[in-house]
PDB file of C-alpha atoms and ligand atoms in Angstrom:
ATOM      1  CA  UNK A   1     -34.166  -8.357  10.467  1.00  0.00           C
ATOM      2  CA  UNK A   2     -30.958  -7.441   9.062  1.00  0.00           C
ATOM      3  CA  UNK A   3     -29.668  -4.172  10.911  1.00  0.00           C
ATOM      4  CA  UNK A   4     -26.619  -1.567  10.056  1.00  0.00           C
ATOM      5  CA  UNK A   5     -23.781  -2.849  11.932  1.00  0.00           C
ATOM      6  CA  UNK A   6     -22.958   0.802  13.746  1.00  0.00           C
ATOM      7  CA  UNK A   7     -20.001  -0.819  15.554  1.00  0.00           C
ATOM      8  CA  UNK A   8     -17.691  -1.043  11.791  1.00  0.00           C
ATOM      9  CA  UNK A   9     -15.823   2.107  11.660  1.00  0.00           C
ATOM     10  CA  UNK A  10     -13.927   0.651   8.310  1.00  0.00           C
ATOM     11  CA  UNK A  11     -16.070  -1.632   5.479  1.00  0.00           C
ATOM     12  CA  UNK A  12     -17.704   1.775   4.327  1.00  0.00           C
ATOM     13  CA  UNK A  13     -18.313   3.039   0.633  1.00  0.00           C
ATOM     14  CA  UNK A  14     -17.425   1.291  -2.635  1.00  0.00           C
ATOM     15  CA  UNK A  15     -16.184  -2.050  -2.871  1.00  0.00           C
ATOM     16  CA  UNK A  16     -12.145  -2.421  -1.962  1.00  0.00           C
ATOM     17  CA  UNK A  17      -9.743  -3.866  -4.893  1.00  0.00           C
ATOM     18  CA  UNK A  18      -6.686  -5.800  -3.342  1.00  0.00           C
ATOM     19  CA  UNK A  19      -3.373  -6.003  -4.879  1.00  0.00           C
ATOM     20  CA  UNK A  20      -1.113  -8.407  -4.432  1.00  0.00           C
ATOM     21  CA  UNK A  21       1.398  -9.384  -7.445  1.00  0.00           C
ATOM     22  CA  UNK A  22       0.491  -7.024 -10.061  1.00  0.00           C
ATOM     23  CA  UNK A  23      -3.237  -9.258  -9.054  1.00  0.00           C
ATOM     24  CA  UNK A  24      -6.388  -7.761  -8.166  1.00  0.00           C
ATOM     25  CA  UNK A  25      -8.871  -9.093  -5.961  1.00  0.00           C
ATOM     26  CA  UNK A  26     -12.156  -8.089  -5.239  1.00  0.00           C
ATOM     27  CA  UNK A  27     -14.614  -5.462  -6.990  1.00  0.00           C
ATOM     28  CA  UNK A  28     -14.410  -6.077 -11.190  1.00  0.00           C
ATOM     29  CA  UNK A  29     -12.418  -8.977 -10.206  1.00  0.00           C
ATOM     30  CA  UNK A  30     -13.145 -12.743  -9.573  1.00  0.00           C
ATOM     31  CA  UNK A  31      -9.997 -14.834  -8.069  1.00  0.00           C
ATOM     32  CA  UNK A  32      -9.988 -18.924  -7.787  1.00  0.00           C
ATOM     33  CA  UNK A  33      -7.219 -20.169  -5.643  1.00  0.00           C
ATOM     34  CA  UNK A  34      -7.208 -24.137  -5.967  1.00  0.00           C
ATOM     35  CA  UNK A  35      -4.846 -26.452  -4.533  1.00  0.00           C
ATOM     36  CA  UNK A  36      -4.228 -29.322  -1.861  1.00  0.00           C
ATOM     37  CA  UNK A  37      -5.598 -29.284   1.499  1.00  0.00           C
ATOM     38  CA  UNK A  38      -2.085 -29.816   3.076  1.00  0.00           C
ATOM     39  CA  UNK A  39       1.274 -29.769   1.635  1.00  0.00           C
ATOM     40  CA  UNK A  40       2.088 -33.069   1.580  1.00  0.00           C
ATOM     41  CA  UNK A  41       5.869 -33.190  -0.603  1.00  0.00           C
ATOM     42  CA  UNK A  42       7.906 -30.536  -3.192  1.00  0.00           C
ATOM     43  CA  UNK A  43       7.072 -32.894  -5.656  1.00  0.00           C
ATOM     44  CA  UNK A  44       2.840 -33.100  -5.772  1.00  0.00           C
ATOM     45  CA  UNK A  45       2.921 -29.111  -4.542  1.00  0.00           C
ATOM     46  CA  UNK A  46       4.810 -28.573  -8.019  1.00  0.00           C
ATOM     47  CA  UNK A  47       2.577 -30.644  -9.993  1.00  0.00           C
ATOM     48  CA  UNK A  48      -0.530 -29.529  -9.044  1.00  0.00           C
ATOM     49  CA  UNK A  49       0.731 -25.892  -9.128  1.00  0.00           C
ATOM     50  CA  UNK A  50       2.250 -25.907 -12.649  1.00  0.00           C
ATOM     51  CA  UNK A  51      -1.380 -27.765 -13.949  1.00  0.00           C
ATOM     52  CA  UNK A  52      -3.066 -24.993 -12.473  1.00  0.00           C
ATOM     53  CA  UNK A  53      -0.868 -22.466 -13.890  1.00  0.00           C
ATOM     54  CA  UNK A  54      -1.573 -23.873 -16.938  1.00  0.00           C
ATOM     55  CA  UNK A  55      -5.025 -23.756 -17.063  1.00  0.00           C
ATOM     56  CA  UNK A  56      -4.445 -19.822 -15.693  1.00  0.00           C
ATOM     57  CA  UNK A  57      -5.407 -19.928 -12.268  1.00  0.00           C
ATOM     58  CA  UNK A  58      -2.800 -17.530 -10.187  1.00  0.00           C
ATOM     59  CA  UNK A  59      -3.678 -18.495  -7.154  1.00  0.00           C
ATOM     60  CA  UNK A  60      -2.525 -21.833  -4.981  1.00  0.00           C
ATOM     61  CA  UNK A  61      -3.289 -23.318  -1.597  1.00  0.00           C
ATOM     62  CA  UNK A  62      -1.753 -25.825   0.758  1.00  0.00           C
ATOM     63  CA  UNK A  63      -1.658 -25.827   4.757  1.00  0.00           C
ATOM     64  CA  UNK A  64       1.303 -26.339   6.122  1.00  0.00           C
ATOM     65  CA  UNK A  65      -0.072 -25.923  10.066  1.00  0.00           C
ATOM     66  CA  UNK A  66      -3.273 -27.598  10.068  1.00  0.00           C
ATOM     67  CA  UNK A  67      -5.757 -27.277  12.686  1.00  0.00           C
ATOM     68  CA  UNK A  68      -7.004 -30.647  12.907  1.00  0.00           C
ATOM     69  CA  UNK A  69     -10.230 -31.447  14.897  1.00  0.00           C
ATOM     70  CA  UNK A  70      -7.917 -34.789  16.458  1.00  0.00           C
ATOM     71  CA  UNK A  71      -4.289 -34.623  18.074  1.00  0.00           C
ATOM     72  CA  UNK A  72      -3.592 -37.743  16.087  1.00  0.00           C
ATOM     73  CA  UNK A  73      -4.165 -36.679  12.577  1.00  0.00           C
ATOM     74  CA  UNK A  74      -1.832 -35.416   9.868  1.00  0.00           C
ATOM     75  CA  UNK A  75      -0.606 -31.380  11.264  1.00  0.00           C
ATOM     76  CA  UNK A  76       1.018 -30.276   8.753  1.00  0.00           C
ATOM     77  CA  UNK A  77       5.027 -30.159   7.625  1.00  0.00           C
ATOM     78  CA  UNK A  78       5.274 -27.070   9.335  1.00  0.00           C
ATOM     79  CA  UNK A  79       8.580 -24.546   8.282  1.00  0.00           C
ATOM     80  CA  UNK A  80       9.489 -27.805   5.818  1.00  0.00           C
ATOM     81  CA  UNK A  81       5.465 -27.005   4.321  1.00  0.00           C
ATOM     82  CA  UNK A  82       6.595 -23.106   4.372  1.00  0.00           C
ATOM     83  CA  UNK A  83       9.698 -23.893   2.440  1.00  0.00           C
ATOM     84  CA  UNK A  84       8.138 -26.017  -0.303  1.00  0.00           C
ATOM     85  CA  UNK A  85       5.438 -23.299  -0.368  1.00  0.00           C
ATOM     86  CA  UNK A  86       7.672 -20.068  -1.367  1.00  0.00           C
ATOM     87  CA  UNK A  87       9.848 -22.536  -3.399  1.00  0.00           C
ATOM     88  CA  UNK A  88       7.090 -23.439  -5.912  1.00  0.00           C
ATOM     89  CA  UNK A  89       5.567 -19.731  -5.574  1.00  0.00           C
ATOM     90  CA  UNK A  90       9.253 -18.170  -6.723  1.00  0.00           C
ATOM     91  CA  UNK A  91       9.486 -20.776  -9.213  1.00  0.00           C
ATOM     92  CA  UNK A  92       6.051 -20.818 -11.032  1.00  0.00           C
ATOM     93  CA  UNK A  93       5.480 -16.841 -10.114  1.00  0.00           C
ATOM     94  CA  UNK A  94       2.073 -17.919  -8.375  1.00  0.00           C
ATOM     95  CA  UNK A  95       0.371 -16.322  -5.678  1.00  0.00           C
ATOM     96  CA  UNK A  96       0.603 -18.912  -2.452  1.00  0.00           C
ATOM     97  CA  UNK A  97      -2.249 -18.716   0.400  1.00  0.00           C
ATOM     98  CA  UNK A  98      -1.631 -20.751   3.457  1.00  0.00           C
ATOM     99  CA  UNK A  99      -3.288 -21.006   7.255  1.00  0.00           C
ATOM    100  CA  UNK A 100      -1.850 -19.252  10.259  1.00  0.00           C
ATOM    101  CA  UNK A 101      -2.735 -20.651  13.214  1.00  0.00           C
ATOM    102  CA  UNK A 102      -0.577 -19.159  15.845  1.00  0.00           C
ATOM    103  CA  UNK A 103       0.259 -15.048  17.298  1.00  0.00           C
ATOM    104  CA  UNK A 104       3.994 -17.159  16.982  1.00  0.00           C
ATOM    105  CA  UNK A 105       4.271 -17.290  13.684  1.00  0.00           C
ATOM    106  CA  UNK A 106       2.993 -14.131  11.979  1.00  0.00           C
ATOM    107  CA  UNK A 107       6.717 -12.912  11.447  1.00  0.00           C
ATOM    108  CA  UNK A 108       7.973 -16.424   9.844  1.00  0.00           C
ATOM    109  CA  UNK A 109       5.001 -16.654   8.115  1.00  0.00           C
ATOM    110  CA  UNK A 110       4.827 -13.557   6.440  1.00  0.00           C
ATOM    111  CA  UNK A 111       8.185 -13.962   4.899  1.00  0.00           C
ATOM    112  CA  UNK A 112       7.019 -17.397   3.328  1.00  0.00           C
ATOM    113  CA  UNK A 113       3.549 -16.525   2.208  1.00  0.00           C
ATOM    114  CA  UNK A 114       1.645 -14.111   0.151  1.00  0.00           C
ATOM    115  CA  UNK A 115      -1.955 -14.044   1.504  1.00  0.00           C
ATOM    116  CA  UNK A 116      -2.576 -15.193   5.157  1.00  0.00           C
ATOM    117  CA  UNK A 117      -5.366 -17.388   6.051  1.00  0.00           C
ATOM    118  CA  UNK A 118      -7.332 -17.171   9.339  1.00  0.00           C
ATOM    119  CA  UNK A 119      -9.376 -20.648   9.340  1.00  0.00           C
ATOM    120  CA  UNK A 120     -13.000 -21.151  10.841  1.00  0.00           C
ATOM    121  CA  UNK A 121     -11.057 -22.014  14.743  1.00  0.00           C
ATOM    122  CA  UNK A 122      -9.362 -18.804  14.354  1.00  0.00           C
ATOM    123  CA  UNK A 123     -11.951 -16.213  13.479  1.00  0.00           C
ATOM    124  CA  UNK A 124     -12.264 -15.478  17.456  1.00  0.00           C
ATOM    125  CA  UNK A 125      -8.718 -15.227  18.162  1.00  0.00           C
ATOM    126  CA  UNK A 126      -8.794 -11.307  18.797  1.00  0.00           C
ATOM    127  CA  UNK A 127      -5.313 -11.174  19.670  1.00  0.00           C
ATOM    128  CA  UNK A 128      -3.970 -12.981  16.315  1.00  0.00           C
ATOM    129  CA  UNK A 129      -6.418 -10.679  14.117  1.00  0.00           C
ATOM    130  CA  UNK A 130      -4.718  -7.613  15.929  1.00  0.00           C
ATOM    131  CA  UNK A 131      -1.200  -8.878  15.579  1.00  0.00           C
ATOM    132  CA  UNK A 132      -1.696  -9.351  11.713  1.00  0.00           C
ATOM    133  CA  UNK A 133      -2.890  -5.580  11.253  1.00  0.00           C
ATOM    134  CA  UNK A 134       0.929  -5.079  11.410  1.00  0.00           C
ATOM    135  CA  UNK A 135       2.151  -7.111   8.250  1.00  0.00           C
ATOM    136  CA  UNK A 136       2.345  -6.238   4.756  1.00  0.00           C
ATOM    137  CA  UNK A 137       0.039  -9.660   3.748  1.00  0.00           C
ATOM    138  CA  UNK A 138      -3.801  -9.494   2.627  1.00  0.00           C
ATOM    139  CA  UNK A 139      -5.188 -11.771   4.848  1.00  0.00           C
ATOM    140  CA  UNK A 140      -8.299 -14.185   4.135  1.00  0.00           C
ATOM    141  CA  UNK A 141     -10.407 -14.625   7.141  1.00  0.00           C
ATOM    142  CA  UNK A 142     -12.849 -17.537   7.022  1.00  0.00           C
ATOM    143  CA  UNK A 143     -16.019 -17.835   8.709  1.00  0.00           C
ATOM    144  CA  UNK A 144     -16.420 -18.848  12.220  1.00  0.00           C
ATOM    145  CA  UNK A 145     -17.989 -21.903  11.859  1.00  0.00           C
ATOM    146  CA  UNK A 146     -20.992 -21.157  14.188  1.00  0.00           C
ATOM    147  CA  UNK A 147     -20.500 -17.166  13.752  1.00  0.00           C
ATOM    148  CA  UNK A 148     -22.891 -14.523  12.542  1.00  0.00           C
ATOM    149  CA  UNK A 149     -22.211 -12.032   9.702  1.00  0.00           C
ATOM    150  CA  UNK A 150     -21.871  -9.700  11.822  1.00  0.00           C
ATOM    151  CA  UNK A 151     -19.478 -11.179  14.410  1.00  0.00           C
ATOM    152  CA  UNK A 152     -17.525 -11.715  11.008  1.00  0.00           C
ATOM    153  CA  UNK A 153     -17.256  -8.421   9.895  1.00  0.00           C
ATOM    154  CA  UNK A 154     -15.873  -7.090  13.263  1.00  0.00           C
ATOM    155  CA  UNK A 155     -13.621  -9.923  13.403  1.00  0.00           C
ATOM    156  CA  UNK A 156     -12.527  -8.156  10.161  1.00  0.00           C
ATOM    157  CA  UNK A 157     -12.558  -4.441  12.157  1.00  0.00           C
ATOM    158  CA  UNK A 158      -9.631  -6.025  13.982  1.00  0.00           C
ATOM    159  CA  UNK A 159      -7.153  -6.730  11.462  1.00  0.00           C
ATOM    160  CA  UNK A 160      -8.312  -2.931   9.548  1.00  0.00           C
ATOM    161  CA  UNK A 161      -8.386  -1.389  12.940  1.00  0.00           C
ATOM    162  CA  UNK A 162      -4.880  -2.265  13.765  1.00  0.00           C
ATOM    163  CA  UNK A 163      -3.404  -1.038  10.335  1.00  0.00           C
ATOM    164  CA  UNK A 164      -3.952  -3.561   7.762  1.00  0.00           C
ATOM    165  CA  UNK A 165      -7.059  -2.744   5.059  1.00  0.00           C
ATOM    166  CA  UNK A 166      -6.683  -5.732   2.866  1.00  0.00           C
ATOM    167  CA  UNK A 167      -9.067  -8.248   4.158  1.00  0.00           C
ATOM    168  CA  UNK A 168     -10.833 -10.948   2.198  1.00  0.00           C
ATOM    169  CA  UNK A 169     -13.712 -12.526   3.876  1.00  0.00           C
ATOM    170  CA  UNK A 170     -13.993 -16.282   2.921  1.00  0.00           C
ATOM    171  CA  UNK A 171     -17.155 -18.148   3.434  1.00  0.00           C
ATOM    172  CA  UNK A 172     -16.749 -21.408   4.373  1.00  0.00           C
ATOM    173  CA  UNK A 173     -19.845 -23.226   5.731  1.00  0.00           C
ATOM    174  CA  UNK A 174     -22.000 -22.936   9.233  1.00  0.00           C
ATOM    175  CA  UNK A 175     -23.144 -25.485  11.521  1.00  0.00           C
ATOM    176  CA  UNK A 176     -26.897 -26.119  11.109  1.00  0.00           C
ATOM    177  CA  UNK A 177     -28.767 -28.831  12.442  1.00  0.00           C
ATOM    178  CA  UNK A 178     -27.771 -30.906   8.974  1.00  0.00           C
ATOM    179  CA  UNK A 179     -25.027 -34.065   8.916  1.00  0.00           C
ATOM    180  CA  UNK A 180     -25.300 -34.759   5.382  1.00  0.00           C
ATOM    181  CA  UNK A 181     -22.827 -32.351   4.057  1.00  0.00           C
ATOM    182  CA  UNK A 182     -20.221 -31.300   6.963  1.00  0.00           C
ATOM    183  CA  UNK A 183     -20.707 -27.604   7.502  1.00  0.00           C
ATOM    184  CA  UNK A 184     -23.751 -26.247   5.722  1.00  0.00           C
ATOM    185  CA  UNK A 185     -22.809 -23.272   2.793  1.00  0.00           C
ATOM    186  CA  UNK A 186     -24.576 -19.820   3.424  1.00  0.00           C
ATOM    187  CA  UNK A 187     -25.320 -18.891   0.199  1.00  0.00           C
ATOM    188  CA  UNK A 188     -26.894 -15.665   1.376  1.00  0.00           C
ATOM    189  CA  UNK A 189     -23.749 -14.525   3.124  1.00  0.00           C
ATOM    190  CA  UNK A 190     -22.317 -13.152  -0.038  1.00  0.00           C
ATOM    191  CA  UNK A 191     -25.215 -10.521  -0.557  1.00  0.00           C
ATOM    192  CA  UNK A 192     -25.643  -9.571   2.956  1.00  0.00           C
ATOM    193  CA  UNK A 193     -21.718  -9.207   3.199  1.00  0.00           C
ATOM    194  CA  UNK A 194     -22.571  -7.110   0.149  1.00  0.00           C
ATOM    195  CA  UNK A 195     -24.468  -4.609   1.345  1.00  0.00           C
ATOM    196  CA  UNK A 196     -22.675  -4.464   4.729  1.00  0.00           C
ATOM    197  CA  UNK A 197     -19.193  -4.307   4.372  1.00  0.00           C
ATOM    198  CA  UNK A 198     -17.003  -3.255   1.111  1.00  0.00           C
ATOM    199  CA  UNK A 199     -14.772  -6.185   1.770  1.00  0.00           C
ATOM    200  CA  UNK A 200     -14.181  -8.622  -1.219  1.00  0.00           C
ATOM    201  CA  UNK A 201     -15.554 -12.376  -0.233  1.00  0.00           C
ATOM    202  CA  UNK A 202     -14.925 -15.453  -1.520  1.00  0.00           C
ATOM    203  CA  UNK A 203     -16.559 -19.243  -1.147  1.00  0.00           C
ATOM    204  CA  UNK A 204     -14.833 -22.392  -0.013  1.00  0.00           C
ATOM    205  CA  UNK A 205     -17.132 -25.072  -1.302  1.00  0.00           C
ATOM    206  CA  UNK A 206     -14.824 -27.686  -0.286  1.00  0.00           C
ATOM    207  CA  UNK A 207     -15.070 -27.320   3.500  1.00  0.00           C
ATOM    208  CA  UNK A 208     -18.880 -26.281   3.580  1.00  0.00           C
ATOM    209  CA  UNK A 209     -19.986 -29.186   1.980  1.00  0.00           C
ATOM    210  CA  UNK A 210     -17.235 -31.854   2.951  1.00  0.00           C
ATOM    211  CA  UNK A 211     -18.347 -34.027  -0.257  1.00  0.00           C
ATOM    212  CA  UNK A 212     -16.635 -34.075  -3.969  1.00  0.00           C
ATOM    213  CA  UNK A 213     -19.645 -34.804  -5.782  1.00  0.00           C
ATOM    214  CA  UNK A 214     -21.250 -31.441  -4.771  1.00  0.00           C
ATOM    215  CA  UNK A 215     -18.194 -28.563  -5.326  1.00  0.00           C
ATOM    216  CA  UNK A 216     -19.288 -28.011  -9.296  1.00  0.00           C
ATOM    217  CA  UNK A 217     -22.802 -26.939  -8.100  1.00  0.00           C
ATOM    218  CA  UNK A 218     -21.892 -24.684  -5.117  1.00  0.00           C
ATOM    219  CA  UNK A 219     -18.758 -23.053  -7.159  1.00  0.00           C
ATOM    220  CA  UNK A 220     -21.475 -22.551  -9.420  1.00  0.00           C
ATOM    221  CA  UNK A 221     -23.840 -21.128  -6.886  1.00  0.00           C
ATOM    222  CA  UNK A 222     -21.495 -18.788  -5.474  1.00  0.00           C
ATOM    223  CA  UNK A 223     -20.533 -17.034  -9.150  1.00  0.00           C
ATOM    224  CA  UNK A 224     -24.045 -16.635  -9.427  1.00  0.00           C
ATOM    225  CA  UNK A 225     -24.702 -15.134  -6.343  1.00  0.00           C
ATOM    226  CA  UNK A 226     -21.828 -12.655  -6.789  1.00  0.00           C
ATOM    227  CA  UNK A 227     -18.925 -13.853  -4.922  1.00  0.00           C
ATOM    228  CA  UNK A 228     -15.263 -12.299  -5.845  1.00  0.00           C
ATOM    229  CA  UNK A 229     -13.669 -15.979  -5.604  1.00  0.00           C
ATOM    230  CA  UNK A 230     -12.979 -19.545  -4.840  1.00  0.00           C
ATOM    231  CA  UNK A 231     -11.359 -21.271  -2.525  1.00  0.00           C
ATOM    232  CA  UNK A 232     -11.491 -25.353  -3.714  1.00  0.00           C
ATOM    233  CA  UNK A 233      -9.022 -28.041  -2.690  1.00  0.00           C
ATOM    234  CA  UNK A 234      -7.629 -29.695  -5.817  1.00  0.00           C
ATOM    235  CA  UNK A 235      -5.357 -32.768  -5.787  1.00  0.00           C
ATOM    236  CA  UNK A 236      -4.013 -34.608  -9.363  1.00  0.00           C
ATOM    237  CA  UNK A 237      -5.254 -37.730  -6.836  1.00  0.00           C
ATOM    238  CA  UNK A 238      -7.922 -36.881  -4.220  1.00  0.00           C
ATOM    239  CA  UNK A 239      -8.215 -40.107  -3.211  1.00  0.00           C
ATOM    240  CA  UNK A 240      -4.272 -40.340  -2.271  1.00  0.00           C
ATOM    241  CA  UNK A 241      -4.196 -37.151  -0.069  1.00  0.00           C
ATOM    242  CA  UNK A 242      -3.614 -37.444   3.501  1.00  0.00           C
ATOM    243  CA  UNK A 243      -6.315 -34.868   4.536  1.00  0.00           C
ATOM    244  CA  UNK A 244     -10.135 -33.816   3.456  1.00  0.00           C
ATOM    245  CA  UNK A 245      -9.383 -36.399   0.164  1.00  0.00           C
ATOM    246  CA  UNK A 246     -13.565 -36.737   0.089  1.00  0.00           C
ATOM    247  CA  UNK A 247     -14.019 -32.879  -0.587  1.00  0.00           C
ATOM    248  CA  UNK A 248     -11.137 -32.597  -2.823  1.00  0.00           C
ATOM    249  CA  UNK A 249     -11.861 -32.532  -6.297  1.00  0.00           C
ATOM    250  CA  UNK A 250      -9.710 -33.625  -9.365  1.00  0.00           C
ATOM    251  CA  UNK A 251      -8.274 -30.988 -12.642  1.00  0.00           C
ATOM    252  CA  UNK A 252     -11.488 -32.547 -14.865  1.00  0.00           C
ATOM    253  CA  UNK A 253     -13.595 -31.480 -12.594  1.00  0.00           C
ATOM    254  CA  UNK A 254     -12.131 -27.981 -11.941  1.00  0.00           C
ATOM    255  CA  UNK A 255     -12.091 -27.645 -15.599  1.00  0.00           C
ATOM    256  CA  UNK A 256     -15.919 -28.071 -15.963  1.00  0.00           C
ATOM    257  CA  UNK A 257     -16.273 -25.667 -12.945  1.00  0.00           C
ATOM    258  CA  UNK A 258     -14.293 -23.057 -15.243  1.00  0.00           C
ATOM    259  CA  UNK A 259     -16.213 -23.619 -18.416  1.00  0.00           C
ATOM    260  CA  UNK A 260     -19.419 -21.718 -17.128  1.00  0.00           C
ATOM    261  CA  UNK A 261     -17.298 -18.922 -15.429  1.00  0.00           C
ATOM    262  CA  UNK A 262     -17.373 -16.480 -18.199  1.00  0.00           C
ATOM    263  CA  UNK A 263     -21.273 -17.273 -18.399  1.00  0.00           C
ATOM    264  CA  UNK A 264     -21.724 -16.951 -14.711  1.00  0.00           C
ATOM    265  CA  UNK A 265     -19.511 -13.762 -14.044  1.00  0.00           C
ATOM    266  CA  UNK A 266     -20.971 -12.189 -17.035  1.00  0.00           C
ATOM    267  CA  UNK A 267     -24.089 -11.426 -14.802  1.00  0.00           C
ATOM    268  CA  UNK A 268     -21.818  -9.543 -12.317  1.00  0.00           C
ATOM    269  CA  UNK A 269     -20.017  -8.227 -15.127  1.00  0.00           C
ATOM    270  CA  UNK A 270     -16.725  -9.320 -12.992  1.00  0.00           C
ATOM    271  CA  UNK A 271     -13.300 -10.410 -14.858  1.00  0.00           C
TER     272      UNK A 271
HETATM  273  C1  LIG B 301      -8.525 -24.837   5.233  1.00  0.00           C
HETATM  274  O1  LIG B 301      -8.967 -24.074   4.357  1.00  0.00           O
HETATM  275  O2  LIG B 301      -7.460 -25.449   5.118  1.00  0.00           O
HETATM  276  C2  LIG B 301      -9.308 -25.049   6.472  1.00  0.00           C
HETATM  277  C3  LIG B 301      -8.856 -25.779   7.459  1.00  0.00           C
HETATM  278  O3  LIG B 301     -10.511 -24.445   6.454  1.00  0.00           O
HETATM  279  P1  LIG B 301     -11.467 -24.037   7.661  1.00  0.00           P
HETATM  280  O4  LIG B 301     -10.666 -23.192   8.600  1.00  0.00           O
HETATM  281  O5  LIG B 301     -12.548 -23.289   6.966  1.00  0.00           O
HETATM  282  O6  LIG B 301     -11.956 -25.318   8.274  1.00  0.00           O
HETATM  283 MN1  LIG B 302      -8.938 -29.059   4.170  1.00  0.00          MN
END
């Protein structure tokens, strides 16, 4: 049975509205942030940032520290990644998110990047969560991978608790006892976040299901179910990236996700 979570001092009252940019997230507001799993070069982050822009997303992704399950795949470009990141962000006016996976880099990082992520490995790291209460940065935390809602939402306490408010919770997929898709999407995570917390949350399709073929339906699903956002790795070439090049879907296919999202966000009367 689903039980009030006593232990969350902040997450209280009427849904929270981020601003970042002269953009809102969250409440009346539904945000897609699209873009490669990794920055891989200047040259494809540019591309694939300018399409986007033109098809008026305002929001772009791209690792540039990975947290990679093996030592010996890709990492990231690191500080290069970082500079290619704020260089297309100042030069298209878009909104950059990217991972932080270290306490070390909070103060680099939060010169280069807009919006902070805190990825599925991260969600525990108490110490990190506290550290980023201190910076100006809305900060998306995904999902522990194998946590409950409610170890979420006081991984979210931690951040609020030590002085920063603007969360965004980001779904991304739970292990279940099913290896078809990689992580399996909770669905049901964006109405009990809902009526728990007043924090906005999003939906990574891309991650949770690990397969191309099934991102339309799940973005879908989630603007149904209410979500404020997507998260979906987009690539002008999935099949060229270096990382996660099965989940990553192409512009045609983000284009048919955004033909319904009028439709679909007309139920939750979101913008
Ligand atoms: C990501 O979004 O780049 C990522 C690694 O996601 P997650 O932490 O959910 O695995
Ligand atoms: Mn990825």
């Amino acid at each position: 049975m689903l039980k009030d979570l006593n232990n969350l001092k902040h997450q209280k009252g009427d849904p929270i509205e981020i601003t970042i940019k002269n953009n809102k997230i969250g409440r009346d507001y539904f945000t897609i942030i699209a873009g490669p799993c990794t920055v891989e070069n200047y040259e494809d982050l540019y591309t694939i940032v300018s399409h986007l822009k033109d098809t008026g997303i305002k929001f772009f992704r791209g690792g540039a520290f990975k947290m990679r399950t093996s030592p010996y795949d890709f990492q990231g470009l690191g500080k290069k990644g970082l500079e290619y990141i704020k260089k297309v962000s100042d030069g298209t006016g878009m909104i950059s998110v990217s991972e932080i996976v270290s306490i070390e880099d909070v103060e680099l990082m939060s010169k280069y990047v807009d919006i902070l992520q805190v990825g599925t490995r991260n969600m525990h790291n108490y110490r990190l969560l506290w550290k980023l209460g201190n910076v100006n940065n809305p900060v998306i935390l995904k999902r522990g991978m194998s946590s409950t809602i409610e170890e979420w939402l006081s991984a979210a306490e931690y951040i609020i608790e030590a002085g920063n408010p603007n969360v965004i919770l980001c779904e991304r997929g739970i292990r279940t006892f099913e290896t078809f898709t990689r992580y399996t999407l909770d669905i049901s995570a964006i109405p009990a976040v809902k009526s728990l917390s007043n924090l906005p949350i999003i939906v990574d399709p891309s991650h949770s299901s690990g397969r191309r073929e099934m991102i339309k339906s799940l973005s879908w699903a989630a603007m149904a179910a209410g979500a404020d956002g997507l998260m979906i790795e987009t690539h002008f070439s999935p099949d060229k990236t270096v990382c996660d090049s099965k989940q990553t879907i192409n512009f045609e296919i983000l284009s048919e996700i955004l033909e319904k999202k009028e439709e679909l966000l007309g139920l939750w009367g979101k913008k």
